[in-house]
C-alpha cells in the first residue's frame, strides 16, 4: 500500500491455482481517531494512545511519531505515526509489534505482466471455487479407488 493511501495492491499466489493474481482493493477510511494523552513505551519507542470506533467495535491503538509511517497491522492506519499495538475494547482481538527490522531484507514480490487483476472479493471467490472443486473430487472417491496425489 502506498503511504497514506486507502488503495491496496496485493500479490497473490496459491499452490492450488495455476495463475497469479494482483488484487486491488479500497480500504475503509480510518479518519475518526481520537488521540488521548496516555503514553507508554513499546520497543523503546514512546507511544501515544488513540481510540476509534471501527466496524462497530471500539479499538485502542498505541502509535509512535518516531517512526513517521501512517500504517499499522492489518488495515489499521490513519494516525500521525506507526501503530505498534492495537486491540479491541474486550482485548479479544489485537496485534502488537515484537520486532522491527531495518532495512527489510525480504524480496518483495513484483507484479508481473500476466498477473490477473481482481478485487479482494473476486480473489476470495476464485480461491473458494478452486477449493470446492478439490473437495468435490475428494467427495467422489470410493473405497478401493486409486488416486494420484500431487
PDB file of C-alpha atoms in Angstrom:
ATOM      1  CA  UNK A   1       0.000   0.000   0.000  1.00  0.00           C
ATOM      2  CA  UNK A   2       1.339   3.417  -0.890  1.00  0.00           C
ATOM      3  CA  UNK A   3       1.994   5.772   2.006  1.00  0.00           C
ATOM      4  CA  UNK A   4      -1.233   7.282   3.360  1.00  0.00           C
ATOM      5  CA  UNK A   5      -3.368   5.548   0.726  1.00  0.00           C
ATOM      6  CA  UNK A   6      -6.580   3.575   1.044  1.00  0.00           C
ATOM      7  CA  UNK A   7      -5.784   1.621  -2.138  1.00  0.00           C
ATOM      8  CA  UNK A   8      -4.091  -1.743  -1.550  1.00  0.00           C
ATOM      9  CA  UNK A   9      -2.351  -3.843  -4.215  1.00  0.00           C
ATOM     10  CA  UNK A  10      -1.649  -7.407  -3.133  1.00  0.00           C
ATOM     11  CA  UNK A  11       0.257 -10.133  -4.967  1.00  0.00           C
ATOM     12  CA  UNK A  12      -1.471 -13.497  -4.505  1.00  0.00           C
ATOM     13  CA  UNK A  13      -0.115 -16.894  -5.431  1.00  0.00           C
ATOM     14  CA  UNK A  14      -1.747 -20.121  -4.266  1.00  0.00           C
ATOM     15  CA  UNK A  15      -0.378 -23.646  -4.761  1.00  0.00           C
ATOM     16  CA  UNK A  16      -3.755 -24.926  -5.986  1.00  0.00           C
ATOM     17  CA  UNK A  17      -4.134 -22.125  -8.573  1.00  0.00           C
ATOM     18  CA  UNK A  18      -2.223 -22.130 -11.842  1.00  0.00           C
ATOM     19  CA  UNK A  19      -2.182 -18.328 -12.188  1.00  0.00           C
ATOM     20  CA  UNK A  20      -1.034 -15.412 -10.056  1.00  0.00           C
ATOM     21  CA  UNK A  21      -3.354 -12.579  -9.106  1.00  0.00           C
ATOM     22  CA  UNK A  22      -2.930  -8.887  -8.368  1.00  0.00           C
ATOM     23  CA  UNK A  23      -5.804  -7.815  -6.140  1.00  0.00           C
ATOM     24  CA  UNK A  24      -6.692  -4.153  -5.956  1.00  0.00           C
ATOM     25  CA  UNK A  25      -8.953  -3.121  -3.120  1.00  0.00           C
ATOM     26  CA  UNK A  26     -10.078   0.054  -1.364  1.00  0.00           C
ATOM     27  CA  UNK A  27      -9.875   0.073   2.414  1.00  0.00           C
ATOM     28  CA  UNK A  28     -12.494   1.714   4.585  1.00  0.00           C
ATOM     29  CA  UNK A  29     -11.162   5.129   5.661  1.00  0.00           C
ATOM     30  CA  UNK A  30      -9.969   5.410   9.278  1.00  0.00           C
ATOM     31  CA  UNK A  31     -10.153   9.145   9.857  1.00  0.00           C
ATOM     32  CA  UNK A  32     -12.081   9.356  13.137  1.00  0.00           C
ATOM     33  CA  UNK A  33      -9.285   8.596  15.598  1.00  0.00           C
ATOM     34  CA  UNK A  34      -9.391  10.359  18.945  1.00  0.00           C
ATOM     35  CA  UNK A  35      -5.851  10.898  20.228  1.00  0.00           C
ATOM     36  CA  UNK A  36      -5.620  10.570  24.010  1.00  0.00           C
ATOM     37  CA  UNK A  37      -2.997  11.842  26.476  1.00  0.00           C
ATOM     38  CA  UNK A  38      -1.940   8.374  27.730  1.00  0.00           C
ATOM     39  CA  UNK A  39       1.619   7.317  26.842  1.00  0.00           C
ATOM     40  CA  UNK A  40       3.715   4.172  27.173  1.00  0.00           C
ATOM     41  CA  UNK A  41       6.928   2.703  25.781  1.00  0.00           C
ATOM     42  CA  UNK A  42       6.923  -0.161  23.276  1.00  0.00           C
ATOM     43  CA  UNK A  43      10.264  -1.476  21.957  1.00  0.00           C
ATOM     44  CA  UNK A  44      11.975   1.671  23.309  1.00  0.00           C
ATOM     45  CA  UNK A  45       9.614   3.936  21.341  1.00  0.00           C
ATOM     46  CA  UNK A  46       7.485   6.462  23.221  1.00  0.00           C
ATOM     47  CA  UNK A  47       3.906   5.814  22.140  1.00  0.00           C
ATOM     48  CA  UNK A  48       0.652   7.709  22.489  1.00  0.00           C
ATOM     49  CA  UNK A  49      -2.792   6.153  22.828  1.00  0.00           C
ATOM     50  CA  UNK A  50      -5.687   6.689  20.419  1.00  0.00           C
ATOM     51  CA  UNK A  51      -9.156   5.217  20.041  1.00  0.00           C
ATOM     52  CA  UNK A  52     -11.585   4.676  17.173  1.00  0.00           C
ATOM     53  CA  UNK A  53     -14.950   3.026  16.526  1.00  0.00           C
ATOM     54  CA  UNK A  54     -14.326   0.810  13.501  1.00  0.00           C
ATOM     55  CA  UNK A  55     -16.581  -1.856  12.058  1.00  0.00           C
ATOM     56  CA  UNK A  56     -18.950  -1.497  15.055  1.00  0.00           C
ATOM     57  CA  UNK A  57     -16.143  -2.186  17.554  1.00  0.00           C
ATOM     58  CA  UNK A  58     -14.107   0.152  19.747  1.00  0.00           C
ATOM     59  CA  UNK A  59     -10.345  -0.156  19.246  1.00  0.00           C
ATOM     60  CA  UNK A  60      -7.388   1.287  21.116  1.00  0.00           C
ATOM     61  CA  UNK A  61      -4.030   1.857  19.446  1.00  0.00           C
ATOM     62  CA  UNK A  62      -0.563   2.858  20.592  1.00  0.00           C
ATOM     63  CA  UNK A  63       1.428   4.730  17.948  1.00  0.00           C
ATOM     64  CA  UNK A  64       4.813   6.417  17.775  1.00  0.00           C
ATOM     65  CA  UNK A  65       5.748   9.524  15.811  1.00  0.00           C
ATOM     66  CA  UNK A  66       9.415   8.468  15.973  1.00  0.00           C
ATOM     67  CA  UNK A  67       8.648   6.187  13.005  1.00  0.00           C
ATOM     68  CA  UNK A  68       6.807   8.525  10.600  1.00  0.00           C
ATOM     69  CA  UNK A  69       4.702   5.961   8.782  1.00  0.00           C
ATOM     70  CA  UNK A  70       0.930   6.233   8.577  1.00  0.00           C
ATOM     71  CA  UNK A  71       0.428   2.490   8.889  1.00  0.00           C
ATOM     72  CA  UNK A  72      -0.194  -0.379  11.239  1.00  0.00           C
ATOM     73  CA  UNK A  73      -1.104  -4.072  11.358  1.00  0.00           C
ATOM     74  CA  UNK A  74      -3.841  -5.411   9.107  1.00  0.00           C
ATOM     75  CA  UNK A  75      -5.979  -2.486   7.937  1.00  0.00           C
ATOM     76  CA  UNK A  76      -5.226  -0.136  10.829  1.00  0.00           C
ATOM     77  CA  UNK A  77      -3.803   3.218   9.762  1.00  0.00           C
ATOM     78  CA  UNK A  78      -4.565   6.926   9.804  1.00  0.00           C
ATOM     79  CA  UNK A  79      -2.580   8.085  12.837  1.00  0.00           C
ATOM     80  CA  UNK A  80       0.392  10.502  12.617  1.00  0.00           C
ATOM     81  CA  UNK A  81       2.876   7.673  13.152  1.00  0.00           C
ATOM     82  CA  UNK A  82       3.376   3.930  13.100  1.00  0.00           C
ATOM     83  CA  UNK A  83       0.861   1.858  15.098  1.00  0.00           C
ATOM     84  CA  UNK A  84       2.817  -0.567  17.294  1.00  0.00           C
ATOM     85  CA  UNK A  85      -0.124  -2.044  19.200  1.00  0.00           C
ATOM     86  CA  UNK A  86      -3.870  -2.188  18.558  1.00  0.00           C
ATOM     87  CA  UNK A  87      -6.642  -4.141  20.269  1.00  0.00           C
ATOM     88  CA  UNK A  88     -10.403  -4.094  20.672  1.00  0.00           C
ATOM     89  CA  UNK A  89     -12.115  -2.994  23.893  1.00  0.00           C
ATOM     90  CA  UNK A  90     -12.594  -6.593  25.074  1.00  0.00           C
ATOM     91  CA  UNK A  91      -8.950  -7.410  24.217  1.00  0.00           C
ATOM     92  CA  UNK A  92     -10.141 -10.474  22.306  1.00  0.00           C
ATOM     93  CA  UNK A  93      -8.595  -9.225  19.050  1.00  0.00           C
ATOM     94  CA  UNK A  94      -5.370  -7.327  18.658  1.00  0.00           C
ATOM     95  CA  UNK A  95      -1.846  -7.020  17.364  1.00  0.00           C
ATOM     96  CA  UNK A  96       1.425  -5.945  18.957  1.00  0.00           C
ATOM     97  CA  UNK A  97       4.816  -5.432  17.376  1.00  0.00           C
ATOM     98  CA  UNK A  98       7.506  -7.796  18.662  1.00  0.00           C
ATOM     99  CA  UNK A  99      10.376  -6.729  16.405  1.00  0.00           C
ATOM    100  CA  UNK A 100      11.274  -4.036  13.882  1.00  0.00           C
ATOM    101  CA  UNK A 101      13.857  -4.877  11.253  1.00  0.00           C
ATOM    102  CA  UNK A 102      15.565  -2.154   9.258  1.00  0.00           C
ATOM    103  CA  UNK A 103      16.212  -2.258   6.399  1.00  0.00           C
ATOM    104  CA  UNK A 104      13.973  -5.022   5.131  1.00  0.00           C
ATOM    105  CA  UNK A 105      15.929  -7.941   3.719  1.00  0.00           C
ATOM    106  CA  UNK A 106      12.849  -9.553   2.212  1.00  0.00           C
ATOM    107  CA  UNK A 107      12.432  -9.768  -1.519  1.00  0.00           C
ATOM    108  CA  UNK A 108       9.101  -8.137  -2.152  1.00  0.00           C
ATOM    109  CA  UNK A 109       7.014  -9.752  -4.881  1.00  0.00           C
ATOM    110  CA  UNK A 110       6.847  -7.787  -8.088  1.00  0.00           C
ATOM    111  CA  UNK A 111       3.666  -7.557 -10.053  1.00  0.00           C
ATOM    112  CA  UNK A 112       4.315  -9.267 -13.359  1.00  0.00           C
ATOM    113  CA  UNK A 113       2.780  -8.803 -16.749  1.00  0.00           C
ATOM    114  CA  UNK A 114       0.239 -11.583 -16.999  1.00  0.00           C
ATOM    115  CA  UNK A 115      -0.938 -11.365 -13.393  1.00  0.00           C
ATOM    116  CA  UNK A 116      -4.708 -11.343 -13.332  1.00  0.00           C
ATOM    117  CA  UNK A 117      -6.160  -8.180 -11.788  1.00  0.00           C
ATOM    118  CA  UNK A 118      -9.119  -8.675  -9.473  1.00  0.00           C
ATOM    119  CA  UNK A 119     -10.637  -7.314  -6.290  1.00  0.00           C
ATOM    120  CA  UNK A 120     -10.083  -8.919  -2.894  1.00  0.00           C
ATOM    121  CA  UNK A 121     -13.674 -10.194  -3.017  1.00  0.00           C
ATOM    122  CA  UNK A 122     -13.091 -11.607  -6.513  1.00  0.00           C
ATOM    123  CA  UNK A 123      -9.932 -13.389  -5.350  1.00  0.00           C
ATOM    124  CA  UNK A 124     -11.837 -14.945  -2.419  1.00  0.00           C
ATOM    125  CA  UNK A 125     -14.389 -16.312  -4.907  1.00  0.00           C
ATOM    126  CA  UNK A 126     -11.607 -17.744  -7.105  1.00  0.00           C
ATOM    127  CA  UNK A 127      -9.961 -19.476  -4.121  1.00  0.00           C
ATOM    128  CA  UNK A 128     -13.314 -20.837  -2.877  1.00  0.00           C
ATOM    129  CA  UNK A 129     -14.193 -22.189  -6.347  1.00  0.00           C
ATOM    130  CA  UNK A 130     -10.824 -23.982  -6.535  1.00  0.00           C
ATOM    131  CA  UNK A 131     -11.289 -25.368  -3.025  1.00  0.00           C
ATOM    132  CA  UNK A 132     -14.860 -26.525  -3.781  1.00  0.00           C
ATOM    133  CA  UNK A 133     -13.600 -28.263  -6.933  1.00  0.00           C
ATOM    134  CA  UNK A 134     -10.929 -30.086  -4.906  1.00  0.00           C
ATOM    135  CA  UNK A 135     -13.484 -31.081  -2.256  1.00  0.00           C
ATOM    136  CA  UNK A 136     -15.875 -32.326  -4.940  1.00  0.00           C
ATOM    137  CA  UNK A 137     -13.136 -34.589  -6.268  1.00  0.00           C
ATOM    138  CA  UNK A 138     -12.363 -35.887  -2.779  1.00  0.00           C
ATOM    139  CA  UNK A 139     -16.049 -36.493  -2.030  1.00  0.00           C
ATOM    140  CA  UNK A 140     -16.363 -38.609  -5.193  1.00  0.00           C
ATOM    141  CA  UNK A 141     -13.604 -41.025  -4.112  1.00  0.00           C
ATOM    142  CA  UNK A 142     -14.916 -44.508  -3.411  1.00  0.00           C
ATOM    143  CA  UNK A 143     -13.381 -47.183  -1.240  1.00  0.00           C
ATOM    144  CA  UNK A 144     -10.835 -49.062  -3.334  1.00  0.00           C
ATOM    145  CA  UNK A 145     -10.224 -46.179  -5.790  1.00  0.00           C
ATOM    146  CA  UNK A 146      -6.641 -45.400  -6.635  1.00  0.00           C
ATOM    147  CA  UNK A 147      -5.810 -41.750  -6.570  1.00  0.00           C
ATOM    148  CA  UNK A 148      -2.759 -39.758  -7.527  1.00  0.00           C
ATOM    149  CA  UNK A 149      -1.691 -37.120  -5.015  1.00  0.00           C
ATOM    150  CA  UNK A 150       0.293 -34.106  -6.148  1.00  0.00           C
TER     151      UNK A 150
END
